[in-house]
mmCIF file of C-alpha atoms in Angstrom:
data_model
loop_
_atom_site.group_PDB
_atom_site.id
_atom_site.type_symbol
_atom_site.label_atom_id
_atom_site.label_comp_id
_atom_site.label_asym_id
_atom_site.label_seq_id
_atom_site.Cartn_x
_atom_site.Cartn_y
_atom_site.Cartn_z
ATOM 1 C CA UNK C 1 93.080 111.813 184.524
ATOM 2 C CA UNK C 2 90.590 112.931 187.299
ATOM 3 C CA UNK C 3 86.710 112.572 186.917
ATOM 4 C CA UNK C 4 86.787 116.752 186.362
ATOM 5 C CA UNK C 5 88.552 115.966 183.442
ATOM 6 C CA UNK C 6 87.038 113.477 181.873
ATOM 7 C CA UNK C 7 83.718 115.233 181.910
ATOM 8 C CA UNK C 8 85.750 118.141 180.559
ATOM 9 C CA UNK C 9 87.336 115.688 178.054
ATOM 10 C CA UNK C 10 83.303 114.173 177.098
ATOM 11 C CA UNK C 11 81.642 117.943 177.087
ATOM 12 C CA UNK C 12 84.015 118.575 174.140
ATOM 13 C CA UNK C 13 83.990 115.343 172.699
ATOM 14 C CA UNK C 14 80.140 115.963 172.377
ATOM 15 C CA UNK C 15 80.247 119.412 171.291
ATOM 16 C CA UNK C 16 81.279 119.580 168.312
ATOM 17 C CA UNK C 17 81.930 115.737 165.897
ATOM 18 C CA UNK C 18 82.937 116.275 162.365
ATOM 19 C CA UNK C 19 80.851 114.177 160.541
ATOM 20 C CA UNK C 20 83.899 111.375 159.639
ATOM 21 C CA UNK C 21 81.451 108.390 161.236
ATOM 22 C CA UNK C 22 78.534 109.453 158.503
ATOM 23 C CA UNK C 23 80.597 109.815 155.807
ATOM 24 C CA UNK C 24 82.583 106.506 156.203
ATOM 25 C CA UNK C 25 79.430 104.725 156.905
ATOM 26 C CA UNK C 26 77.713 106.410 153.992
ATOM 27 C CA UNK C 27 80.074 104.701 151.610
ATOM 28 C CA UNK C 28 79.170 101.460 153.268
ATOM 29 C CA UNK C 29 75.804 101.279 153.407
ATOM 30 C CA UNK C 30 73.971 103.302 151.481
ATOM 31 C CA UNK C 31 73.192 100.762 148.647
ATOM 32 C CA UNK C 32 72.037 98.404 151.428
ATOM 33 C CA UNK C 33 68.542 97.824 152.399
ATOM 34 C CA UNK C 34 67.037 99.044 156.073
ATOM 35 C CA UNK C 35 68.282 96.629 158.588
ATOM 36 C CA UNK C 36 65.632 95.891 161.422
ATOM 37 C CA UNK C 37 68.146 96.331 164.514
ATOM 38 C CA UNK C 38 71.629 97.592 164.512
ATOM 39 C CA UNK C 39 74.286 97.213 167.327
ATOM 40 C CA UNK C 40 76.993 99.985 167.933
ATOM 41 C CA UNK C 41 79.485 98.561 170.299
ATOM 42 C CA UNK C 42 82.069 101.051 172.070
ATOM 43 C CA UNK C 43 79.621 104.293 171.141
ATOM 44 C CA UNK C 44 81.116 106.459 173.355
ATOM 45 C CA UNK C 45 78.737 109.868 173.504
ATOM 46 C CA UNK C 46 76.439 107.670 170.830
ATOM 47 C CA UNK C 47 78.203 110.104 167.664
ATOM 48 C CA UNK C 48 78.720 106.447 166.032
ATOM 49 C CA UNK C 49 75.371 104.998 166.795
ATOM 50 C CA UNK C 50 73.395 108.256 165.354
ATOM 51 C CA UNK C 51 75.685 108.137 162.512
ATOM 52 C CA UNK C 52 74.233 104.481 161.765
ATOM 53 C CA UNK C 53 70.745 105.135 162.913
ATOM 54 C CA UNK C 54 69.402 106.607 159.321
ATOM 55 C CA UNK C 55 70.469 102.955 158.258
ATOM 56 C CA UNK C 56 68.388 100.710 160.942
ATOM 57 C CA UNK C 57 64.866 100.399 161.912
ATOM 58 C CA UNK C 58 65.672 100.805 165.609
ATOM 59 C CA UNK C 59 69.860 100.750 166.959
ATOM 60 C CA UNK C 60 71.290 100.216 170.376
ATOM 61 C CA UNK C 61 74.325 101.615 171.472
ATOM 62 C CA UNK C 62 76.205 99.933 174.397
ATOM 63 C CA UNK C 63 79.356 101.705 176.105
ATOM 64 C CA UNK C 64 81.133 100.938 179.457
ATOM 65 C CA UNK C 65 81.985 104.713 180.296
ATOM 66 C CA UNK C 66 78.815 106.257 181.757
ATOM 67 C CA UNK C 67 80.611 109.833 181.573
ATOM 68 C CA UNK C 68 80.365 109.235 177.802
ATOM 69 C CA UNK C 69 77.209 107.805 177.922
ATOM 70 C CA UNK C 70 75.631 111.219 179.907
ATOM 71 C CA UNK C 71 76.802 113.403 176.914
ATOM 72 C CA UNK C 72 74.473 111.308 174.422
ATOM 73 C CA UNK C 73 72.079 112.418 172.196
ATOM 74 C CA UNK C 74 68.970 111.044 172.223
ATOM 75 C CA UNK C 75 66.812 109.878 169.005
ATOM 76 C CA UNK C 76 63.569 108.450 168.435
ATOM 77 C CA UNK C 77 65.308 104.892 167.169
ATOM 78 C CA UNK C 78 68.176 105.096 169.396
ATOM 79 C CA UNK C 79 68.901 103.529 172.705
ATOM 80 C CA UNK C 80 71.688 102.890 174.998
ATOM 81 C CA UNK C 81 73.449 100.926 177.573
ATOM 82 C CA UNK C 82 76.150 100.351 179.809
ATOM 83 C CA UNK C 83 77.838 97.154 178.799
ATOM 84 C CA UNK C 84 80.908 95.858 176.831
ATOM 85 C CA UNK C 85 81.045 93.156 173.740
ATOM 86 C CA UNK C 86 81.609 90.542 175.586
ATOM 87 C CA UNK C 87 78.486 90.608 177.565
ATOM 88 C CA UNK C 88 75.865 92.459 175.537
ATOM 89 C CA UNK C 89 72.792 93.344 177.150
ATOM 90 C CA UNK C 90 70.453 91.549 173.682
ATOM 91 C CA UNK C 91 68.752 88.679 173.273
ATOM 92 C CA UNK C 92 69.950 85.855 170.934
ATOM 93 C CA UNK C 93 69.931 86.165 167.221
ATOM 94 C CA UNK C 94 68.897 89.939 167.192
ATOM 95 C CA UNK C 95 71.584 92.685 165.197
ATOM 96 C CA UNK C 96 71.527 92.460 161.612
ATOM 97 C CA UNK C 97 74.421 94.869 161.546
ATOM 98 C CA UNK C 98 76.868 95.284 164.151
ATOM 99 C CA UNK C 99 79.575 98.209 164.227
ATOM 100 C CA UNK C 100 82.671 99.122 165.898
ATOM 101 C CA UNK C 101 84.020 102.789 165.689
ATOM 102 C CA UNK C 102 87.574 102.937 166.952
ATOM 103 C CA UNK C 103 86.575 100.762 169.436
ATOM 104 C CA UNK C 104 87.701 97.312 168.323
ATOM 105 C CA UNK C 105 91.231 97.547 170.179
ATOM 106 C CA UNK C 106 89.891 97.778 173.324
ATOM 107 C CA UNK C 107 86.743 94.959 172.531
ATOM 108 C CA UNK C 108 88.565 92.015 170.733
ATOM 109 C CA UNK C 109 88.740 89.115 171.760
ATOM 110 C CA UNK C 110 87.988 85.237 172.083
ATOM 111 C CA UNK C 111 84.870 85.966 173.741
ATOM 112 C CA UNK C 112 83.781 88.914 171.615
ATOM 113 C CA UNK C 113 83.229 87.043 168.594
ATOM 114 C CA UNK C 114 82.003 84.099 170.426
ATOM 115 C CA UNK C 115 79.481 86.951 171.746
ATOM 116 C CA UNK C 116 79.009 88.339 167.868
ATOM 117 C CA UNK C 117 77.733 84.937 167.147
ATOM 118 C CA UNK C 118 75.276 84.770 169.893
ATOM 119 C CA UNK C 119 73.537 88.303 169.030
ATOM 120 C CA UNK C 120 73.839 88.433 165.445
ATOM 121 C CA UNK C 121 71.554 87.133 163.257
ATOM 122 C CA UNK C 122 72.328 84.705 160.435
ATOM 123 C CA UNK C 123 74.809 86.553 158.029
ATOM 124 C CA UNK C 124 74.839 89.880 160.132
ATOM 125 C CA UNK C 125 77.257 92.169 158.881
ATOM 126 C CA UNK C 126 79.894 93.499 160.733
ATOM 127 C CA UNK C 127 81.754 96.687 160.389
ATOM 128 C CA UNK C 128 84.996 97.922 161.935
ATOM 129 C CA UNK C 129 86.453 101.204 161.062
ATOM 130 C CA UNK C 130 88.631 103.719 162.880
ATOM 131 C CA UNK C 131 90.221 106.878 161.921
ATOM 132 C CA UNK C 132 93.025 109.364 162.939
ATOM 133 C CA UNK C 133 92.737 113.061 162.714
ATOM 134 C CA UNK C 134 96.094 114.924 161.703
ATOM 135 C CA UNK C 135 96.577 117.328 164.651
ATOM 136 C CA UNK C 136 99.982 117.681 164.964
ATOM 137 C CA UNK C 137 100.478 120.535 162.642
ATOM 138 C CA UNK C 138 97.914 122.444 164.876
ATOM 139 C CA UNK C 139 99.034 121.641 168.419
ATOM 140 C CA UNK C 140 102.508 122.815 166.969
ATOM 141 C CA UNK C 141 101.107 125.997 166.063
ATOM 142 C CA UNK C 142 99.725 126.612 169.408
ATOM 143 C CA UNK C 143 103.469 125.696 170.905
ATOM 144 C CA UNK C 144 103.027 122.011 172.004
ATOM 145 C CA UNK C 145 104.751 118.797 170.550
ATOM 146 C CA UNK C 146 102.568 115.748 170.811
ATOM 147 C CA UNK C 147 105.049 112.895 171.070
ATOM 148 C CA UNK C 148 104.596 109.550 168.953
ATOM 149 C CA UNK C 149 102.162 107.280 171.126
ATOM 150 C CA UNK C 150 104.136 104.477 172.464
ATOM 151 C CA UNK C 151 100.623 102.664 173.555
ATOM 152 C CA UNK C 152 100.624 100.654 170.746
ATOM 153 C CA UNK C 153 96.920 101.352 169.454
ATOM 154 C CA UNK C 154 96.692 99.955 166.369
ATOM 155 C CA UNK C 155 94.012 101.933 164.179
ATOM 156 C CA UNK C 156 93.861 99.294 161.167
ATOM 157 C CA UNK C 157 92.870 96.044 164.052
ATOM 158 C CA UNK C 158 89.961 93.988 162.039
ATOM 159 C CA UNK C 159 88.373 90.388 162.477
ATOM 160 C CA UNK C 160 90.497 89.072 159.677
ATOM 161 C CA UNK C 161 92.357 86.187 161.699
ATOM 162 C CA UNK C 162 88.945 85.117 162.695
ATOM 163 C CA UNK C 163 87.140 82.122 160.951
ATOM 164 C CA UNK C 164 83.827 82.916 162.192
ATOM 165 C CA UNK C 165 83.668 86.139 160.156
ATOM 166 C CA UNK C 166 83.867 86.289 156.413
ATOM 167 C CA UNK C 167 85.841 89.264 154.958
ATOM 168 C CA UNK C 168 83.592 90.911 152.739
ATOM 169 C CA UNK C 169 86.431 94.252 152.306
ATOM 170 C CA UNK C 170 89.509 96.302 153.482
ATOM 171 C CA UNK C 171 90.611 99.195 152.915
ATOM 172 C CA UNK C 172 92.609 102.279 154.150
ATOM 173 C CA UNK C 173 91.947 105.789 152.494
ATOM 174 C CA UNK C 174 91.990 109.371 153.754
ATOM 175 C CA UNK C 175 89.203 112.493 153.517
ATOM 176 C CA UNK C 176 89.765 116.332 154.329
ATOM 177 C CA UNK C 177 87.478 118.238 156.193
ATOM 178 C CA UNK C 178 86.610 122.365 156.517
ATOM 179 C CA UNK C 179 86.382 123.571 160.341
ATOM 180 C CA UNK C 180 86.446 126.479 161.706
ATOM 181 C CA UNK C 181 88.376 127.251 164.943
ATOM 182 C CA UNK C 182 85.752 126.738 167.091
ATOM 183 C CA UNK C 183 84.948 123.737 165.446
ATOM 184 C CA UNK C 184 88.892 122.643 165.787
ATOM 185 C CA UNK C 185 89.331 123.561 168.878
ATOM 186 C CA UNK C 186 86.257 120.983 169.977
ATOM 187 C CA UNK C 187 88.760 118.497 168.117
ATOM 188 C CA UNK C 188 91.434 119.430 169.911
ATOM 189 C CA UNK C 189 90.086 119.292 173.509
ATOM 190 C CA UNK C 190 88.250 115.838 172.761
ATOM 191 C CA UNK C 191 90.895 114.022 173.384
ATOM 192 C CA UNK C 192 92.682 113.660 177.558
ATOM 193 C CA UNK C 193 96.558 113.940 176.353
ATOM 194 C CA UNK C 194 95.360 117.044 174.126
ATOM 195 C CA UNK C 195 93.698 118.493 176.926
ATOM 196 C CA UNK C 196 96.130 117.988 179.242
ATOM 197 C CA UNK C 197 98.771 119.377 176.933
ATOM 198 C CA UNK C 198 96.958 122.636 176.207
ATOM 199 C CA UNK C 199 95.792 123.457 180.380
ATOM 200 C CA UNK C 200 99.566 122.842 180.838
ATOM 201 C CA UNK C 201 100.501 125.674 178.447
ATOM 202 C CA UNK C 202 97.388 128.022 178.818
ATOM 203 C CA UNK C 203 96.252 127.208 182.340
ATOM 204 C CA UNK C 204 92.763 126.172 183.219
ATOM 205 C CA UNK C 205 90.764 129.140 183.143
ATOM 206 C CA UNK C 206 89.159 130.779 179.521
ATOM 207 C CA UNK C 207 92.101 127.662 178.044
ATOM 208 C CA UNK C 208 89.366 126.830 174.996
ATOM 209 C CA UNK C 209 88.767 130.566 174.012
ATOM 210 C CA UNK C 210 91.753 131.186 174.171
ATOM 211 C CA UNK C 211 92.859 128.043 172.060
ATOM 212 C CA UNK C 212 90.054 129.706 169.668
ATOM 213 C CA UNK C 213 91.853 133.146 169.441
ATOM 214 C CA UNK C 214 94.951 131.802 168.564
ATOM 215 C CA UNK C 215 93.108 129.160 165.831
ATOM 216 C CA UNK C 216 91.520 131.994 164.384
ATOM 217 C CA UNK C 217 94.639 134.226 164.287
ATOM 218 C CA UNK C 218 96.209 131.288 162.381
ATOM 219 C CA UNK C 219 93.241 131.312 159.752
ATOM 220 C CA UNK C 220 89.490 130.752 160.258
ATOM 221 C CA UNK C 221 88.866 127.509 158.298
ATOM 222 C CA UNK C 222 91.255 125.047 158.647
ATOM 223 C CA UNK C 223 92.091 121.840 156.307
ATOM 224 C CA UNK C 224 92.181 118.863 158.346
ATOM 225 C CA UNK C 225 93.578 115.641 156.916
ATOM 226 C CA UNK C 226 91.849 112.411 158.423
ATOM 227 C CA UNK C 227 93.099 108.602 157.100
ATOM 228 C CA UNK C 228 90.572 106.246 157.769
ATOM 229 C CA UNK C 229 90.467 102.277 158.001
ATOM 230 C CA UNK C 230 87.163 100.215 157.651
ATOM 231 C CA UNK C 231 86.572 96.440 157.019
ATOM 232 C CA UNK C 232 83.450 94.740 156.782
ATOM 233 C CA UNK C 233 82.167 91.090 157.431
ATOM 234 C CA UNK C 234 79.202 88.649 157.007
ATOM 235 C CA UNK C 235 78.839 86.705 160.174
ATOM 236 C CA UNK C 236 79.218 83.134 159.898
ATOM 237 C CA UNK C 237 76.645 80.820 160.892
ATOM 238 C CA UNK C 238 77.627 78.917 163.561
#
């Protein structure tokens, strides 16, 4: 996909978020005290890292894709920076709580954790969760079939063949969400196969109001079925 597209892609990404990060997180962490410093690794436009930044004194985000990272939002506890998790720009010792939203596929490995364990502090917890957003139904509306991803992304990856991190839960479970075609169609466009898909059928010009038109001659709210996956850890000490 060409750089136009992948600030298209971001723009919508940014646009519009259901809030699926805060309420997953919410049902981690909100009988947990304030951690001093949180670490949001793979936050994209930063929609994970605000979603965790109620729950931390001050958070930093770090993302490889500076396209994602132009679309951010910025906060008053909230920073970010271009890097990956397996050289974090932190000193030693530093995140109390460490996240990965749908990013973990991409991040694991060997040197990851053996990065986890330099920034985290004693018994940091860690948090992995992902989600997937049922838009086939949709996309079928509008006259496209979304094959099955051959990629092999797996949404439910976790630390739990590592001995470093102690498993603290694991679970799978699923939410619904209200949006309205606007809303949706910010879902829909968010992701590059999506987008791609839909300037194929519509063409390139007024494609996302007209997306909207259709959407909203379906209905205007729309029930949209999202299963998630989290897992959480306490960070071994070394």
């Amino acid at each position: 996909m060409n750089e136009q597209y992948n600030d298209e892609v971001s723009k919508h990404y940014a646009a519009y978020r259901p809030p699926i990060h805060q309420m997953i997180l919410k049902s981690l962490l909100d009988n947990k005290p304030i951690f001093k410093f949180g670490l949001d690794i793979g936050c994209g436009t930063g929609v994970s890292t605000l979603a965790l930044s109620p729950y931390c004194t001050e958070v930093l985000g770090v993302e490889p894709s500076e396209a994602m990272l132009n679309q951010v939002q910025t906060i008053a506890n909230a920073r970010y920076l271009v890097g990956d998790g397996e050289n974090i720009p932190l000193s030693d010792n530093t995140a109390d709580v460490i996240t990965f939203a749908g990013s973990l596929y991409y991040a694991k490995s060997a040197a990851l954790v053996k990065e986890l364990q330099r920034v985290g502090a004693d018994k940091a917890l860690v948090i992995a969760y992902d989600f997937e957003v049922q838009l086939a139904k949709f996309m079928q509306h509008l006259g496209i079939e979304i094959a099955s991803s051959s990629s092999g992304y797996d949404h439910a990856i976790n630390f739990s063949d590592c001995e470093s991190l102690q498993e603290l839960a694991c679970e799978q479970g699923c939410i619904e969400l209200g949006l309205d075609s606007q809303q949706l169609a910010h879902v829909l466009f968010s992701s590059s196969t999506r987008y791609q898909k839909l300037v194929e059928k519509f063409g390139a010009d007024g494609v996302f109001d007209l997306v909207v038109e259709q959407l909203n001659d379906w209905s205007s709210q729309h029930r949209v079925e999202v299963l998630t996956y989290q897992s959480s850890y306490c960070l071994s000490s070394q």
